[in-house]
Amino acid sequence: MKMKPMLLAVLLLAAMLTGCAAPKQAAEHITATTLPVYQFTSILCEGTSITVNRLVSESVSCLHDYSLSVSQVKAVESAKIVITSGAGLEDFMSDILANKNVVDASEGIALLGASHDEKDADHHHEHDPHIWLSPANAMVMADNICKALKENYPEHADVFEANLKKLHQKLQELLDYGKQTLAELKCRDMITFHDGFHYFAQAFDLNILAAVEEESGSEASSQELIKLIDLVKTHNLPAVFIEENGSSAAAKVISSETGAAIHTLSMAMSGDDYFAAMYKNIDTVREALG
């Protein structure tokens, strides 16, 4: 059966348009560096079509020796916005971020100085960058991220604001839980084997007597161990705290000499859920310090 001229023309035109159609461009996305800023950004973007990618997913507690892979570099280069935690945490990325639309989530937060030794200054940050370990700081981070999202995606401003209220509520509940759970501790003094828990201590009225930065090949010296053992005995500390990705060598020596228990805290920087890590930290401190 012969095809009608009009129908044939329509089909030919459709074929031409299909063949000449421009390829679809990849959807715009945001890249967030670590778990806290990734999770906060993802919550704020719920209900929109915006895709949020997480740059660092490995189990790490600090980034001063971190190197980006080729795929990670490409993820940064292709992102419309890069959300950073700030406070010096992402200094190693300064070159690749030079011409990017970067959001610094630490803006407006009062930074604490890092307490590391001068001999280690070249390998550490000027300030303690682990700001998210204080839920109050996390609220400011969420505010900063939300502000940037509204500037870049004004059509979703109402959605961002509604999600920000929910995120603030979750962070306030976390802060309240920590204050209530840790209000009546028998001991409020801590020795930690990571120089990154100062904001956590500040948030919940704890006192860090010593923060030892142990890394592979640079464990605490014998003199440091003696001082730490004396501190544990003098303050009658029931426990010392190691970081889940760090060394436990010195802590084991101290425990054997003093009887202090060893408990593990998370930097809440990797893993799957910032809130789960923070609640676990609070419960761990309550168990350890009574």
mmCIF file of C-alpha atoms in Angstrom:
data_model
loop_
_atom_site.group_PDB
_atom_site.id
_atom_site.type_symbol
_atom_site.label_atom_id
_atom_site.label_comp_id
_atom_site.label_asym_id
_atom_site.label_seq_id
_atom_site.Cartn_x
_atom_site.Cartn_y
_atom_site.Cartn_z
ATOM 1 C CA MET A 1 0.000 0.000 0.000
ATOM 2 C CA LYS A 2 1.339 3.401 -0.953
ATOM 3 C CA MET A 3 1.872 5.961 1.835
ATOM 4 C CA LYS A 4 0.003 9.248 1.474
ATOM 5 C CA PRO A 5 2.288 12.160 0.478
ATOM 6 C CA MET A 6 1.341 14.248 3.544
ATOM 7 C CA LEU A 7 2.049 11.399 6.010
ATOM 8 C CA LEU A 8 5.347 10.654 4.291
ATOM 9 C CA ALA A 9 6.427 14.284 4.599
ATOM 10 C CA VAL A 10 5.595 14.362 8.308
ATOM 11 C CA LEU A 11 7.593 11.201 8.984
ATOM 12 C CA LEU A 12 10.603 12.484 7.017
ATOM 13 C CA LEU A 13 10.528 15.775 8.904
ATOM 14 C CA ALA A 14 10.350 13.972 12.258
ATOM 15 C CA ALA A 15 13.321 11.797 11.292
ATOM 16 C CA MET A 16 15.353 14.853 10.301
ATOM 17 C CA LEU A 17 14.564 16.647 13.561
ATOM 18 C CA THR A 18 15.458 13.585 15.616
ATOM 19 C CA GLY A 19 18.753 13.131 13.807
ATOM 20 C CA CYS A 20 19.736 16.793 14.194
ATOM 21 C CA ALA A 21 18.644 17.213 17.805
ATOM 22 C CA ALA A 22 21.392 18.495 20.089
ATOM 23 C CA PRO A 23 22.548 16.007 22.718
ATOM 24 C CA LYS A 24 21.174 16.550 26.188
ATOM 25 C CA GLN A 25 23.561 18.328 28.527
ATOM 26 C CA ALA A 26 24.453 16.694 31.810
ATOM 27 C CA ALA A 27 22.361 17.879 34.744
ATOM 28 C CA GLU A 28 24.015 20.487 36.943
ATOM 29 C CA HIS A 29 25.316 19.183 40.206
ATOM 30 C CA ILE A 30 26.942 20.310 43.443
ATOM 31 C CA THR A 31 30.061 18.721 44.889
ATOM 32 C CA ALA A 32 30.473 18.770 48.685
ATOM 33 C CA THR A 33 33.832 17.809 50.125
ATOM 34 C CA THR A 34 33.121 15.741 53.249
ATOM 35 C CA LEU A 35 30.251 13.991 55.041
ATOM 36 C CA PRO A 36 28.941 16.920 57.153
ATOM 37 C CA VAL A 37 28.676 19.448 54.311
ATOM 38 C CA TYR A 38 27.457 16.742 51.935
ATOM 39 C CA GLN A 39 24.694 15.669 54.310
ATOM 40 C CA PHE A 40 23.653 19.227 55.179
ATOM 41 C CA THR A 41 23.546 20.183 51.484
ATOM 42 C CA SER A 42 21.624 17.035 50.557
ATOM 43 C CA ILE A 43 19.001 17.742 53.229
ATOM 44 C CA LEU A 44 18.648 21.335 52.041
ATOM 45 C CA CYS A 45 18.190 20.187 48.428
ATOM 46 C CA GLU A 46 15.477 17.628 49.193
ATOM 47 C CA GLY A 47 12.470 18.233 46.961
ATOM 48 C CA THR A 48 14.513 19.737 44.120
ATOM 49 C CA SER A 49 16.172 18.219 41.074
ATOM 50 C CA ILE A 50 19.631 19.296 42.239
ATOM 51 C CA THR A 51 22.172 16.477 42.495
ATOM 52 C CA VAL A 52 24.707 16.577 45.331
ATOM 53 C CA ASN A 53 27.918 14.557 45.075
ATOM 54 C CA ARG A 54 30.279 13.749 47.911
ATOM 55 C CA LEU A 55 33.965 14.182 47.132
ATOM 56 C CA VAL A 56 35.715 12.354 49.999
ATOM 57 C CA SER A 57 34.074 9.096 51.029
ATOM 58 C CA GLU A 58 37.056 7.220 52.486
ATOM 59 C CA SER A 59 37.441 6.721 56.238
ATOM 60 C CA VAL A 60 39.611 9.721 57.077
ATOM 61 C CA SER A 61 39.779 12.150 59.989
ATOM 62 C CA CYS A 62 41.945 14.864 58.468
ATOM 63 C CA LEU A 63 42.839 15.944 54.947
ATOM 64 C CA HIS A 64 46.270 17.547 55.295
ATOM 65 C CA ASP A 65 47.920 14.595 53.500
ATOM 66 C CA TYR A 66 45.009 13.819 51.200
ATOM 67 C CA SER A 67 45.394 13.658 47.415
ATOM 68 C CA LEU A 68 42.534 13.793 44.931
ATOM 69 C CA SER A 69 42.121 11.054 42.343
ATOM 70 C CA VAL A 70 41.556 11.829 38.658
ATOM 71 C CA SER A 71 37.834 11.126 39.020
ATOM 72 C CA GLN A 72 37.609 13.431 42.031
ATOM 73 C CA VAL A 73 39.339 16.234 40.132
ATOM 74 C CA LYS A 74 36.838 15.805 37.302
ATOM 75 C CA ALA A 75 33.954 15.906 39.790
ATOM 76 C CA VAL A 76 35.204 19.249 41.110
ATOM 77 C CA GLU A 77 35.815 20.666 37.646
ATOM 78 C CA SER A 78 32.332 19.741 36.413
ATOM 79 C CA ALA A 79 30.433 20.980 39.475
ATOM 80 C CA LYS A 80 28.443 24.206 39.362
ATOM 81 C CA ILE A 81 29.164 24.785 43.056
ATOM 82 C CA VAL A 82 31.721 23.270 45.424
ATOM 83 C CA ILE A 83 30.671 23.265 49.081
ATOM 84 C CA THR A 84 33.652 23.205 51.449
ATOM 85 C CA SER A 85 33.735 22.850 55.208
ATOM 86 C CA GLY A 86 36.354 25.596 55.345
ATOM 87 C CA ALA A 87 38.543 26.697 58.268
ATOM 88 C CA GLY A 88 41.547 25.408 56.330
ATOM 89 C CA LEU A 89 40.342 21.828 55.953
ATOM 90 C CA GLU A 90 40.474 21.936 52.149
ATOM 91 C CA ASP A 91 43.683 23.953 51.793
ATOM 92 C CA PHE A 92 45.174 21.079 49.816
ATOM 93 C CA MET A 93 42.623 21.825 47.091
ATOM 94 C CA SER A 94 43.410 25.532 46.752
ATOM 95 C CA ASP A 95 44.764 25.270 43.202
ATOM 96 C CA ILE A 96 41.829 23.365 41.756
ATOM 97 C CA LEU A 97 39.321 25.605 43.536
ATOM 98 C CA ALA A 98 40.915 28.850 42.309
ATOM 99 C CA ASN A 99 38.375 29.450 39.519
ATOM 100 C CA LYS A 100 35.381 27.625 40.978
ATOM 101 C CA ASN A 101 32.182 28.832 42.617
ATOM 102 C CA VAL A 102 33.168 27.868 46.168
ATOM 103 C CA VAL A 103 31.023 28.063 49.292
ATOM 104 C CA ASP A 104 32.932 28.232 52.591
ATOM 105 C CA ALA A 105 30.589 26.799 55.227
ATOM 106 C CA SER A 106 32.794 28.035 58.095
ATOM 107 C CA GLU A 107 32.084 31.718 57.452
ATOM 108 C CA GLY A 108 31.191 33.526 60.682
ATOM 109 C CA ILE A 109 32.256 30.714 63.018
ATOM 110 C CA ALA A 110 34.695 31.602 65.808
ATOM 111 C CA LEU A 111 37.626 29.290 65.096
ATOM 112 C CA LEU A 112 39.704 27.645 67.789
ATOM 113 C CA GLY A 113 43.458 27.480 67.382
ATOM 114 C CA ALA A 114 45.006 24.089 66.737
ATOM 115 C CA SER A 115 47.010 22.936 69.758
ATOM 116 C CA HIS A 116 49.619 20.883 67.907
ATOM 117 C CA ASP A 117 53.326 21.258 68.570
ATOM 118 C CA GLU A 118 55.310 23.770 66.523
ATOM 119 C CA LYS A 119 57.465 20.941 65.189
ATOM 120 C CA ASP A 120 54.380 19.642 63.393
ATOM 121 C CA ALA A 121 53.191 23.019 62.113
ATOM 122 C CA ASP A 122 53.960 22.248 58.483
ATOM 123 C CA HIS A 123 51.647 19.239 58.559
ATOM 124 C CA HIS A 124 48.646 20.703 60.344
ATOM 125 C CA HIS A 125 46.159 23.551 60.168
ATOM 126 C CA GLU A 126 46.509 26.953 61.805
ATOM 127 C CA HIS A 127 43.023 26.506 63.253
ATOM 128 C CA ASP A 128 41.186 23.403 64.333
ATOM 129 C CA PRO A 129 39.013 22.806 61.243
ATOM 130 C CA HIS A 130 36.683 20.205 62.799
ATOM 131 C CA ILE A 131 33.951 22.794 63.355
ATOM 132 C CA TRP A 132 31.013 20.423 62.697
ATOM 133 C CA LEU A 133 31.667 18.560 65.964
ATOM 134 C CA SER A 134 29.725 21.373 67.633
ATOM 135 C CA PRO A 135 26.027 21.208 66.646
ATOM 136 C CA ALA A 136 25.821 24.984 67.158
ATOM 137 C CA ASN A 137 28.556 25.443 64.561
ATOM 138 C CA ALA A 138 26.775 22.986 62.293
ATOM 139 C CA MET A 139 23.728 25.261 62.362
ATOM 140 C CA VAL A 140 25.865 28.161 61.102
ATOM 141 C CA MET A 141 27.297 25.902 58.406
ATOM 142 C CA ALA A 142 23.758 25.007 57.328
ATOM 143 C CA ASP A 143 22.841 28.708 57.203
ATOM 144 C CA ASN A 144 25.845 29.486 55.003
ATOM 145 C CA ILE A 145 25.068 26.643 52.620
ATOM 146 C CA CYS A 146 21.404 27.613 52.419
ATOM 147 C CA LYS A 147 22.301 31.230 51.627
ATOM 148 C CA ALA A 148 24.536 30.106 48.750
ATOM 149 C CA LEU A 149 21.901 27.734 47.406
ATOM 150 C CA LYS A 150 19.292 30.494 47.320
ATOM 151 C CA GLU A 151 21.717 32.777 45.473
ATOM 152 C CA ASN A 152 22.455 30.133 42.847
ATOM 153 C CA TYR A 153 18.982 28.558 42.604
ATOM 154 C CA PRO A 154 16.519 31.341 43.536
ATOM 155 C CA GLU A 155 13.633 29.344 42.041
ATOM 156 C CA HIS A 156 13.978 26.865 44.953
ATOM 157 C CA ALA A 157 14.382 29.455 47.713
ATOM 158 C CA ASP A 158 11.195 28.465 49.550
ATOM 159 C CA VAL A 159 12.162 24.790 49.489
ATOM 160 C CA PHE A 160 15.637 25.565 50.862
ATOM 161 C CA GLU A 161 14.153 27.647 53.689
ATOM 162 C CA ALA A 162 11.680 24.940 54.655
ATOM 163 C CA ASN A 163 14.428 22.315 54.646
ATOM 164 C CA LEU A 164 16.699 24.601 56.676
ATOM 165 C CA LYS A 165 14.117 24.766 59.441
ATOM 166 C CA LYS A 166 13.975 20.962 59.553
ATOM 167 C CA LEU A 167 17.769 20.717 59.580
ATOM 168 C CA HIS A 168 18.034 23.285 62.371
ATOM 169 C CA GLN A 169 15.530 21.276 64.385
ATOM 170 C CA LYS A 170 17.576 18.078 63.965
ATOM 171 C CA LEU A 171 20.757 19.877 65.002
ATOM 172 C CA GLN A 172 19.047 21.522 67.988
ATOM 173 C CA GLU A 173 17.765 18.118 69.111
ATOM 174 C CA LEU A 174 21.321 16.790 68.856
ATOM 175 C CA LEU A 175 22.680 19.700 70.900
ATOM 176 C CA ASP A 176 19.972 19.326 73.537
ATOM 177 C CA TYR A 177 20.564 15.576 73.770
ATOM 178 C CA GLY A 178 24.276 16.098 74.290
ATOM 179 C CA LYS A 179 23.819 18.736 76.973
ATOM 180 C CA GLN A 180 21.259 16.651 78.846
ATOM 181 C CA THR A 181 23.151 13.370 78.527
ATOM 182 C CA LEU A 182 26.481 14.860 79.615
ATOM 183 C CA ALA A 183 25.150 17.266 82.242
ATOM 184 C CA GLU A 184 25.906 15.132 85.315
ATOM 185 C CA LEU A 185 29.212 13.497 84.437
ATOM 186 C CA LYS A 186 31.437 12.477 87.345
ATOM 187 C CA CYS A 187 34.460 13.549 85.306
ATOM 188 C CA ARG A 188 34.579 16.304 82.672
ATOM 189 C CA ASP A 189 38.300 16.052 81.826
ATOM 190 C CA MET A 190 39.514 14.245 78.710
ATOM 191 C CA ILE A 191 42.703 13.094 77.034
ATOM 192 C CA THR A 192 42.175 12.530 73.318
ATOM 193 C CA PHE A 193 44.430 10.948 70.733
ATOM 194 C CA HIS A 194 43.431 13.342 68.001
ATOM 195 C CA ASP A 195 43.796 17.115 68.051
ATOM 196 C CA GLY A 196 40.298 17.692 66.735
ATOM 197 C CA PHE A 197 37.735 17.371 69.517
ATOM 198 C CA HIS A 198 37.961 20.910 70.904
ATOM 199 C CA TYR A 199 34.663 22.061 69.364
ATOM 200 C CA PHE A 200 32.937 18.955 70.708
ATOM 201 C CA ALA A 201 34.328 19.691 74.171
ATOM 202 C CA GLN A 202 33.322 23.343 73.877
ATOM 203 C CA ALA A 203 29.762 22.420 72.908
ATOM 204 C CA PHE A 204 29.234 20.131 75.899
ATOM 205 C CA ASP A 205 31.329 21.848 78.592
ATOM 206 C CA LEU A 206 34.150 19.302 78.632
ATOM 207 C CA ASN A 207 37.814 20.001 79.319
ATOM 208 C CA ILE A 208 40.548 18.513 77.149
ATOM 209 C CA LEU A 209 43.665 18.160 79.307
ATOM 210 C CA ALA A 210 45.797 16.932 76.406
ATOM 211 C CA ALA A 211 45.221 16.290 72.715
ATOM 212 C CA VAL A 212 47.875 14.034 71.243
ATOM 213 C CA GLU A 213 48.116 13.929 67.448
ATOM 214 C CA GLU A 214 49.321 10.411 66.726
ATOM 215 C CA GLU A 215 50.006 9.360 63.167
ATOM 216 C CA SER A 216 51.689 6.423 61.545
ATOM 217 C CA GLY A 217 55.384 6.624 62.312
ATOM 218 C CA SER A 218 55.033 9.487 64.806
ATOM 219 C CA GLU A 219 53.506 8.008 67.935
ATOM 220 C CA ALA A 220 53.827 9.702 71.312
ATOM 221 C CA SER A 221 57.381 9.829 72.662
ATOM 222 C CA SER A 222 58.394 8.258 75.960
ATOM 223 C CA GLN A 223 58.478 11.710 77.592
ATOM 224 C CA GLU A 224 54.986 12.466 76.327
ATOM 225 C CA LEU A 225 53.786 9.121 77.632
ATOM 226 C CA ILE A 226 55.165 9.855 81.089
ATOM 227 C CA LYS A 227 53.370 13.225 81.160
ATOM 228 C CA LEU A 228 50.130 11.649 79.994
ATOM 229 C CA ILE A 229 50.329 8.870 82.559
ATOM 230 C CA ASP A 230 50.877 11.493 85.271
ATOM 231 C CA LEU A 231 47.863 13.456 83.993
ATOM 232 C CA VAL A 232 45.638 10.392 84.126
ATOM 233 C CA LYS A 233 46.753 9.602 87.673
ATOM 234 C CA THR A 234 46.576 13.201 88.910
ATOM 235 C CA HIS A 235 43.072 13.762 87.597
ATOM 236 C CA ASN A 236 41.957 10.202 88.269
ATOM 237 C CA LEU A 237 40.679 9.834 84.718
ATOM 238 C CA PRO A 238 38.554 6.746 84.129
ATOM 239 C CA ALA A 239 39.235 6.707 80.383
ATOM 240 C CA VAL A 240 41.258 8.040 77.469
ATOM 241 C CA PHE A 241 39.883 8.519 73.969
ATOM 242 C CA ILE A 242 41.277 7.431 70.638
ATOM 243 C CA GLU A 243 39.976 8.361 67.184
ATOM 244 C CA GLU A 244 38.443 5.557 65.132
ATOM 245 C CA ASN A 245 40.949 5.938 62.278
ATOM 246 C CA GLY A 246 43.964 6.635 64.476
ATOM 247 C CA SER A 247 46.640 4.781 66.396
ATOM 248 C CA SER A 248 45.938 3.160 69.770
ATOM 249 C CA ALA A 249 49.569 2.360 70.679
ATOM 250 C CA ALA A 250 50.085 5.103 73.272
ATOM 251 C CA ALA A 251 46.596 4.700 74.701
ATOM 252 C CA LYS A 252 47.299 1.017 75.363
ATOM 253 C CA VAL A 253 50.470 1.896 77.258
ATOM 254 C CA ILE A 254 48.604 4.457 79.356
ATOM 255 C CA SER A 255 45.793 2.012 80.021
ATOM 256 C CA SER A 256 48.185 -0.691 81.192
ATOM 257 C CA GLU A 257 49.945 1.765 83.533
ATOM 258 C CA THR A 258 46.852 3.451 84.986
ATOM 259 C CA GLY A 259 43.886 1.163 84.460
ATOM 260 C CA ALA A 260 42.100 3.817 82.414
ATOM 261 C CA ALA A 261 39.733 2.364 79.837
ATOM 262 C CA ILE A 262 40.137 3.109 76.121
ATOM 263 C CA HIS A 263 37.120 4.463 74.239
ATOM 264 C CA THR A 264 36.784 5.370 70.579
ATOM 265 C CA LEU A 265 35.323 8.596 69.202
ATOM 266 C CA SER A 266 34.471 9.511 65.621
ATOM 267 C CA MET A 267 35.367 12.729 63.816
ATOM 268 C CA ALA A 268 31.970 12.396 62.055
ATOM 269 C CA MET A 269 33.771 13.312 58.860
ATOM 270 C CA SER A 270 33.391 10.022 57.019
ATOM 271 C CA GLY A 271 30.947 7.143 57.242
ATOM 272 C CA ASP A 272 27.298 7.314 56.266
ATOM 273 C CA ASP A 273 25.523 9.535 58.797
ATOM 274 C CA TYR A 274 26.806 12.614 60.633
ATOM 275 C CA PHE A 275 23.974 12.476 63.160
ATOM 276 C CA ALA A 276 24.497 8.799 64.004
ATOM 277 C CA ALA A 277 28.218 9.432 64.576
ATOM 278 C CA MET A 278 27.523 12.413 66.824
ATOM 279 C CA TYR A 279 24.925 10.613 68.943
ATOM 280 C CA LYS A 280 27.341 7.719 69.326
ATOM 281 C CA ASN A 281 30.097 10.099 70.443
ATOM 282 C CA ILE A 282 27.840 11.575 73.112
ATOM 283 C CA ASP A 283 26.830 8.136 74.370
ATOM 284 C CA THR A 284 30.469 7.011 74.379
ATOM 285 C CA VAL A 285 31.578 9.964 76.509
ATOM 286 C CA ARG A 286 28.686 9.339 78.900
ATOM 287 C CA GLU A 287 29.701 5.686 79.263
ATOM 288 C CA ALA A 288 33.387 6.513 79.661
ATOM 289 C CA LEU A 289 33.191 9.425 82.110
ATOM 290 C CA GLY A 290 30.103 8.384 84.032
#
